mmCIF file of C-alpha atoms in Angstrom:
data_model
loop_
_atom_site.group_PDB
_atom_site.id
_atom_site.type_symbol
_atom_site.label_atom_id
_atom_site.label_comp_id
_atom_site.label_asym_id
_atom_site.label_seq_id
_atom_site.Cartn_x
_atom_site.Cartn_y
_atom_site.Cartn_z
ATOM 1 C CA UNK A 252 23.541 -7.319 17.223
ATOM 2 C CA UNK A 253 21.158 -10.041 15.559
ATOM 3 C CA UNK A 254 21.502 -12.379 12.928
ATOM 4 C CA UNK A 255 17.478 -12.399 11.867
ATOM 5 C CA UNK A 256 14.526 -10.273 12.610
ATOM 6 C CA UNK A 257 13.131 -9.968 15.949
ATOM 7 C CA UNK A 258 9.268 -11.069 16.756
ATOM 8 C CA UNK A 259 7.444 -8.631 18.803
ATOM 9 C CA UNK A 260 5.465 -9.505 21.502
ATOM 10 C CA UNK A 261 2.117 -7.114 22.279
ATOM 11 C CA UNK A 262 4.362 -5.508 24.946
ATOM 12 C CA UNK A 263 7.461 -4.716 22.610
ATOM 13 C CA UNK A 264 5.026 -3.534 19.896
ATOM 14 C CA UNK A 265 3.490 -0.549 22.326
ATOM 15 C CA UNK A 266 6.649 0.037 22.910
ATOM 16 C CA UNK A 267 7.410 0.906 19.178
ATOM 17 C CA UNK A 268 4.739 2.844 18.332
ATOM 18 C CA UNK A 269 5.385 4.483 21.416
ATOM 19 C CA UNK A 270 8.493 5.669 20.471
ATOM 20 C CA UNK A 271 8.054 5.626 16.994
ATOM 21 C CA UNK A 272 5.066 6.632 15.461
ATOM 22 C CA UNK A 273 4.267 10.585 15.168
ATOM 23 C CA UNK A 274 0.734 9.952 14.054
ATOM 24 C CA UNK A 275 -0.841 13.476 13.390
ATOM 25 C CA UNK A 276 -4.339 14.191 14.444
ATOM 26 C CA UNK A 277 -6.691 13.592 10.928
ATOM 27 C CA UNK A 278 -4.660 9.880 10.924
ATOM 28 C CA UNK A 279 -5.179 9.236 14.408
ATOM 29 C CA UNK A 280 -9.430 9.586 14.067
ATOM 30 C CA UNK A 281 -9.570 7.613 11.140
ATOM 31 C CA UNK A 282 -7.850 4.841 12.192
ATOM 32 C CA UNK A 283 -9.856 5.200 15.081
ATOM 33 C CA UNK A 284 -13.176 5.156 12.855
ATOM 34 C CA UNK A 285 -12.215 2.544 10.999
ATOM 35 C CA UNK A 286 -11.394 0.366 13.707
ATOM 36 C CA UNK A 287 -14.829 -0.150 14.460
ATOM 37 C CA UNK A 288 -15.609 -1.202 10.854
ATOM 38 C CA UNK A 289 -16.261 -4.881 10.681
ATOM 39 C CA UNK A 290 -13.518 -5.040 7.769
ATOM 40 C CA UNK A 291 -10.740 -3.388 9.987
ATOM 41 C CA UNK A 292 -8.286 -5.461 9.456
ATOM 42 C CA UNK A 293 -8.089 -3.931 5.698
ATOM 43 C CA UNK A 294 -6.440 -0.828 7.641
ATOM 44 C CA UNK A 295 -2.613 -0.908 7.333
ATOM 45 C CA UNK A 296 -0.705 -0.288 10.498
ATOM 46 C CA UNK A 297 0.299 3.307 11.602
ATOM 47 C CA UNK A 298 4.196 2.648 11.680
ATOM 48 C CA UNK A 299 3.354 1.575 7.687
ATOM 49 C CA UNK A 300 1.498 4.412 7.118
ATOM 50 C CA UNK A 301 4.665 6.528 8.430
ATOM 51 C CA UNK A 302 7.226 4.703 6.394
ATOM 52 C CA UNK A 303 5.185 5.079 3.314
ATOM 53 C CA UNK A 304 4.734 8.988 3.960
ATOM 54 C CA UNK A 305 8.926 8.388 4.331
ATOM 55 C CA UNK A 306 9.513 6.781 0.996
ATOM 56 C CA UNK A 307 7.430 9.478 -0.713
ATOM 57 C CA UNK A 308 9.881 12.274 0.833
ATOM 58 C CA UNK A 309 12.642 10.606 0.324
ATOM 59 C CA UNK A 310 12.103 10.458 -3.477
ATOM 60 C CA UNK A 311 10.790 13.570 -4.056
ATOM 61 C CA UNK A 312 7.615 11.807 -5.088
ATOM 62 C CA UNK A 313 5.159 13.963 -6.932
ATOM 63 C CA UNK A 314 2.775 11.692 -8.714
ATOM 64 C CA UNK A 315 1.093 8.007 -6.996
ATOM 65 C CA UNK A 316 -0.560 5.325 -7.478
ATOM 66 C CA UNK A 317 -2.391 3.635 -5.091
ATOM 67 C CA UNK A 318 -4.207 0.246 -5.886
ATOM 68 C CA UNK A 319 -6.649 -0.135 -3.199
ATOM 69 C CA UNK A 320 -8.029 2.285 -1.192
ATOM 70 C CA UNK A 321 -10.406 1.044 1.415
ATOM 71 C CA UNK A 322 -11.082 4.254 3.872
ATOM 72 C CA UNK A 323 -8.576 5.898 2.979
ATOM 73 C CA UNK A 324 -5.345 5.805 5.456
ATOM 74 C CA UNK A 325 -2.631 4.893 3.612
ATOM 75 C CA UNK A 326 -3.615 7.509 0.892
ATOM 76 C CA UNK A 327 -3.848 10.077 3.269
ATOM 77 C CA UNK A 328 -0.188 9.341 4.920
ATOM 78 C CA UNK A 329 1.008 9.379 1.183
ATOM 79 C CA UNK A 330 -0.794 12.695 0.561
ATOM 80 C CA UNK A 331 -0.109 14.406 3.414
ATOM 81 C CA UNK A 332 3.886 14.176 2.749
ATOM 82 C CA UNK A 333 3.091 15.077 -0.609
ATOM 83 C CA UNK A 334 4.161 18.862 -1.842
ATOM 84 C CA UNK A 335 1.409 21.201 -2.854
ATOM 85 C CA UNK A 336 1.349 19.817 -6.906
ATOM 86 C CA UNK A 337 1.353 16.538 -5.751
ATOM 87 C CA UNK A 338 -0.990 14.039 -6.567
ATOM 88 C CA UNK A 339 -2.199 10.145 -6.043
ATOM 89 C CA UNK A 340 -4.639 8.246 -8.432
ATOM 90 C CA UNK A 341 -6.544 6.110 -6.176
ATOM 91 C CA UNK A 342 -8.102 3.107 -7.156
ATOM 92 C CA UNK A 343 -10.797 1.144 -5.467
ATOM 93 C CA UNK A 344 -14.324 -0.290 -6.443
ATOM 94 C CA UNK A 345 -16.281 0.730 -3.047
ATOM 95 C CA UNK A 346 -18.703 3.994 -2.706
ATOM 96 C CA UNK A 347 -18.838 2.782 0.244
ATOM 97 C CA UNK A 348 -15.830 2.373 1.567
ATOM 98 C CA UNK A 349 -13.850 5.527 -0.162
ATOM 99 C CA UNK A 350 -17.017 7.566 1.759
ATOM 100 C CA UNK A 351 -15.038 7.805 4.745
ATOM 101 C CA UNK A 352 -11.781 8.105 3.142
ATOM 102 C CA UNK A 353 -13.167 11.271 1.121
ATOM 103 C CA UNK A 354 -14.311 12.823 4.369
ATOM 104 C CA UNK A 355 -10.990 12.235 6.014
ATOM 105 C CA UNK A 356 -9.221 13.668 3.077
ATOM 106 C CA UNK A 357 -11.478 17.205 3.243
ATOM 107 C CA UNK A 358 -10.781 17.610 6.838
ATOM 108 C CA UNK A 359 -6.538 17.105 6.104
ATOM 109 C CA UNK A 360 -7.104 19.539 3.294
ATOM 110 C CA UNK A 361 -5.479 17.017 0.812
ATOM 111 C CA UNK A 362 -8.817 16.697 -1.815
ATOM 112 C CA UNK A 363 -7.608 18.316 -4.836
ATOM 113 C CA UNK A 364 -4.166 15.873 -4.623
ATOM 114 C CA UNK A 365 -5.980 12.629 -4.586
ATOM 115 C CA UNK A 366 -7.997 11.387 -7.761
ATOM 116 C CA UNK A 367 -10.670 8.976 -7.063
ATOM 117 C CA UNK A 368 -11.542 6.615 -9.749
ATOM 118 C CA UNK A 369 -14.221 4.426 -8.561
ATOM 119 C CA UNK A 370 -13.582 1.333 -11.058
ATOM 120 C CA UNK A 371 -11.573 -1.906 -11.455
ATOM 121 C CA UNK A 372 -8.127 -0.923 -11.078
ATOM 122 C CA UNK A 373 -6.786 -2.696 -14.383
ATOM 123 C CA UNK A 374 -9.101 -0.366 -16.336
ATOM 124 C CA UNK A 375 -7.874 2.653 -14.743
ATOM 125 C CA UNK A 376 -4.485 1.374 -15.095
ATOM 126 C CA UNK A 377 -5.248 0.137 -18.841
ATOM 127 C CA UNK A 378 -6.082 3.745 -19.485
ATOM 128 C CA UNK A 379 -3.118 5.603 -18.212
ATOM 129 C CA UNK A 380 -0.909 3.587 -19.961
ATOM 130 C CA UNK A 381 -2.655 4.156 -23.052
ATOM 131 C CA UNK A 382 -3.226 7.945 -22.527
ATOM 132 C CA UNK A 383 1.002 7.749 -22.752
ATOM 133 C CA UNK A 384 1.584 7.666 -18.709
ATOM 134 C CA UNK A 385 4.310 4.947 -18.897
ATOM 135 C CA UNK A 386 7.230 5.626 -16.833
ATOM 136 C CA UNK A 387 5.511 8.699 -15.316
ATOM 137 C CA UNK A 388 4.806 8.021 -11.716
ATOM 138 C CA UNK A 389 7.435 8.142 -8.827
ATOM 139 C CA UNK A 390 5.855 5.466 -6.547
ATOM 140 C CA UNK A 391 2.665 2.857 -6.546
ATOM 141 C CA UNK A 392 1.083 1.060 -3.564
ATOM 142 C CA UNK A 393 -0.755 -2.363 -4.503
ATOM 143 C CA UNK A 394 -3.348 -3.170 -1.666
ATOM 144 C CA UNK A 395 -6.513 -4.588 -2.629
ATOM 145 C CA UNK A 396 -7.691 -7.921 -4.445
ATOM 146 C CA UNK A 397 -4.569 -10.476 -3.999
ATOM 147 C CA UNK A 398 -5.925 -12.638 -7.199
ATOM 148 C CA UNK A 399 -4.883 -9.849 -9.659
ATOM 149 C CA UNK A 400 -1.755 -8.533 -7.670
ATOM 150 C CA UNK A 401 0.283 -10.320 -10.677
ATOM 151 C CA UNK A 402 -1.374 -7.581 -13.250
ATOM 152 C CA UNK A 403 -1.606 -4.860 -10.985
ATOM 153 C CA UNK A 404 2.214 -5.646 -10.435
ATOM 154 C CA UNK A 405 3.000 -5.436 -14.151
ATOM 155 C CA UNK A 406 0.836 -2.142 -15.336
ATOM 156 C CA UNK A 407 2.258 -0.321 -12.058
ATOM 157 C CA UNK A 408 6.051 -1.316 -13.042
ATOM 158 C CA UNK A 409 5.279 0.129 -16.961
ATOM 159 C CA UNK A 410 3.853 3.485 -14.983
ATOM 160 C CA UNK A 411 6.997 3.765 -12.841
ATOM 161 C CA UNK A 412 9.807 5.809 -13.872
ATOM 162 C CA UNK A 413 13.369 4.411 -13.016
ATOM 163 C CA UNK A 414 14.579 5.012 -9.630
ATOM 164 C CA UNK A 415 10.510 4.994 -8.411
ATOM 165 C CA UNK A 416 9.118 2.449 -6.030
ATOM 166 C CA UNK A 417 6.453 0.160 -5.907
ATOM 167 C CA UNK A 418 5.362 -1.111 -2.723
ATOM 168 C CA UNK A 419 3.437 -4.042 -2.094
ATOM 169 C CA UNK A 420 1.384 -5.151 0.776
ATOM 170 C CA UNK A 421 0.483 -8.474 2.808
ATOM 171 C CA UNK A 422 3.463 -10.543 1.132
ATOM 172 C CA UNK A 423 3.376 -12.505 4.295
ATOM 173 C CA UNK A 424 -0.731 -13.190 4.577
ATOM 174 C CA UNK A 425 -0.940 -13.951 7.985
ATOM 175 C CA UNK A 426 1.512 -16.212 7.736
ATOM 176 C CA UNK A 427 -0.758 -18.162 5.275
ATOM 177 C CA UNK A 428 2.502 -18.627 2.514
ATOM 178 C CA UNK A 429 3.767 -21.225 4.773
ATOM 179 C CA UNK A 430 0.571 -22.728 5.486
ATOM 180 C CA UNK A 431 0.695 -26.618 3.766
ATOM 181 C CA UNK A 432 -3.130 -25.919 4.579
ATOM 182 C CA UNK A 433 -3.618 -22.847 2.149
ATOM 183 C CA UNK A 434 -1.868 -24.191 -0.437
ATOM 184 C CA UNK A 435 -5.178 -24.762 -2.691
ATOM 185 C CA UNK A 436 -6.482 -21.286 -1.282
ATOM 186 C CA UNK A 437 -6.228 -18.735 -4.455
ATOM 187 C CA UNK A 438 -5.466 -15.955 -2.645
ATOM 188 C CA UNK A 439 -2.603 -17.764 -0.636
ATOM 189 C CA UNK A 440 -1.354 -18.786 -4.273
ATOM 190 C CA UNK A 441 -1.469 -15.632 -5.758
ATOM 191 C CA UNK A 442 0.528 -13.869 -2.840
ATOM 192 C CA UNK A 443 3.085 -16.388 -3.455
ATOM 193 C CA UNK A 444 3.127 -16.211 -7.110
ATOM 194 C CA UNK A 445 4.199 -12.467 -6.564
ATOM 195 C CA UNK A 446 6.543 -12.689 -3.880
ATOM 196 C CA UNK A 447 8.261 -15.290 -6.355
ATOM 197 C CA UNK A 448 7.696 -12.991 -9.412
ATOM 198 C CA UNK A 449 9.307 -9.882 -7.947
ATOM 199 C CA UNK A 450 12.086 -11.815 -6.030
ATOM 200 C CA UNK A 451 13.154 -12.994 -9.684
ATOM 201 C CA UNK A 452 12.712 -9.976 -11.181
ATOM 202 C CA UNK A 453 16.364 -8.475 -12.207
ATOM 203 C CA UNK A 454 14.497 -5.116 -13.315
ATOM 204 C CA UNK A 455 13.713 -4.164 -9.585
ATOM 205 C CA UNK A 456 16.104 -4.119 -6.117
ATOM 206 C CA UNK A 457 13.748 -5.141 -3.682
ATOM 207 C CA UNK A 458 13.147 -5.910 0.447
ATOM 208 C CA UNK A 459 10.593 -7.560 1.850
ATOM 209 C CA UNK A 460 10.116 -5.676 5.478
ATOM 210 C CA UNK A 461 7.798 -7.541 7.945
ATOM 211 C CA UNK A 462 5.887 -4.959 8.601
ATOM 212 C CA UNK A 463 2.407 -5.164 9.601
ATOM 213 C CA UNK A 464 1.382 -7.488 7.472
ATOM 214 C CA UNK A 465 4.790 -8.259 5.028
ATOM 215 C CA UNK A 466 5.630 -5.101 2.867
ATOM 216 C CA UNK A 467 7.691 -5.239 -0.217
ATOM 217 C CA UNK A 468 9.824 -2.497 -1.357
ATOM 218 C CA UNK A 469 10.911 -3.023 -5.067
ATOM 219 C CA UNK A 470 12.477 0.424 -6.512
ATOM 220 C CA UNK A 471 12.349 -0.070 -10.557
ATOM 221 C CA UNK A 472 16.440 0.037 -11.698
#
């Protein structure tokens, strides 16, 4: 047994994904492209892409959000574990970017479940809420500009129906929250705003898994 969470050295990590991680084919290539993109640390992790595609079974999700889309993996490990009237609206600002993730989805046959909307999130968010959407969607990822996770936060937890999750990514920032020397960095600021909003939030139960980098679960009571 162990009183705290383990570190894991390069060698121990292997060793999970290893024994761990059933990455299917589509997932495997675009990590694999995007890995060579000079933004590829945006990517999550495979063994987070897995545990998301979990959560979704697990609650019988139907309808996603996803705040952040970059090329596409962690919509695609929603999607795929997704049952045939599923769907995800994916937010993200890049042509550029969602390119690749569009291609990826096509070849994993998952297209018609994920809607694109190629926009600042809080619009897209502004507008289902006032198309009547409240309390409508089973689970939301939050993944892209850390200065607005505070708003992206609160429109995603009005979408949410009780007993759906929201999950939220890099709550640990590279370790950056601890950092005395990023404590005028926004972005540090804002990541630790939220980890301080949702921990005080009585609406939500929450964990925080370290997880690539730091993933919160909050599930909306």
């Amino acid at each position: 047994m162990s009183d705290r969470s383990i570190g894991l050295s390069e060698t121990l990590y292997q060793y999970l994904l290893a024994n761990s991680v059933r990455e299917p084919e589509v997932l495997a290539h675009l990590r694999q492209e995007t890995d060579r993109h000079p933004l590829s640390n945006m990517q999550i992790s495979p063994e987070q892409g897995q545990l998301m595609g979990l959560l979704v079974q697990l609650i019988g999700a139907k309808k996603c959000l996803e705040i952040g889309v970059f090329t596409g993996y962690s919509s695609l490990s929603v999607a795929l574990n997704l049952p045939d009237d599923g769907r995800i609206v994916a937010c993200d600002v890049s042509d550029e970017f969602t390119s690749i993730a569009r291609k990826y989805w096509q070849l994993a046959g998952v297209s018609e479940k994920i809607d694109l909307q190629i926009a600042p999130a809080l619009e897209t968010l502004d507008r289902l809420l006032a198309n009547g959407e409240a309390g409508t969607f089973d689970f939301a990822f939050i993944d892209a500009d850390k200065n607005n996770y505070a708003a992206y936060y609160d429109r995603c937890f009005q979408l949410v129906r009780q007993g759906g999750l929201i999950l939220v990514d890099n709550v640990l920032w590279y370790g950056r929250v601890i950092d005395p020397a990023m404590d005028d960095d926004k972005r540090t600021q804002a990541i630790k705003q939220i980890n301080q909003q949702i921990y005080r939030d009585d609406r939500v139960q929450i964990s925080l898994i370290p997880i690539g980098d730091g993933l919160t679960i909050a599930r909306k009571k």
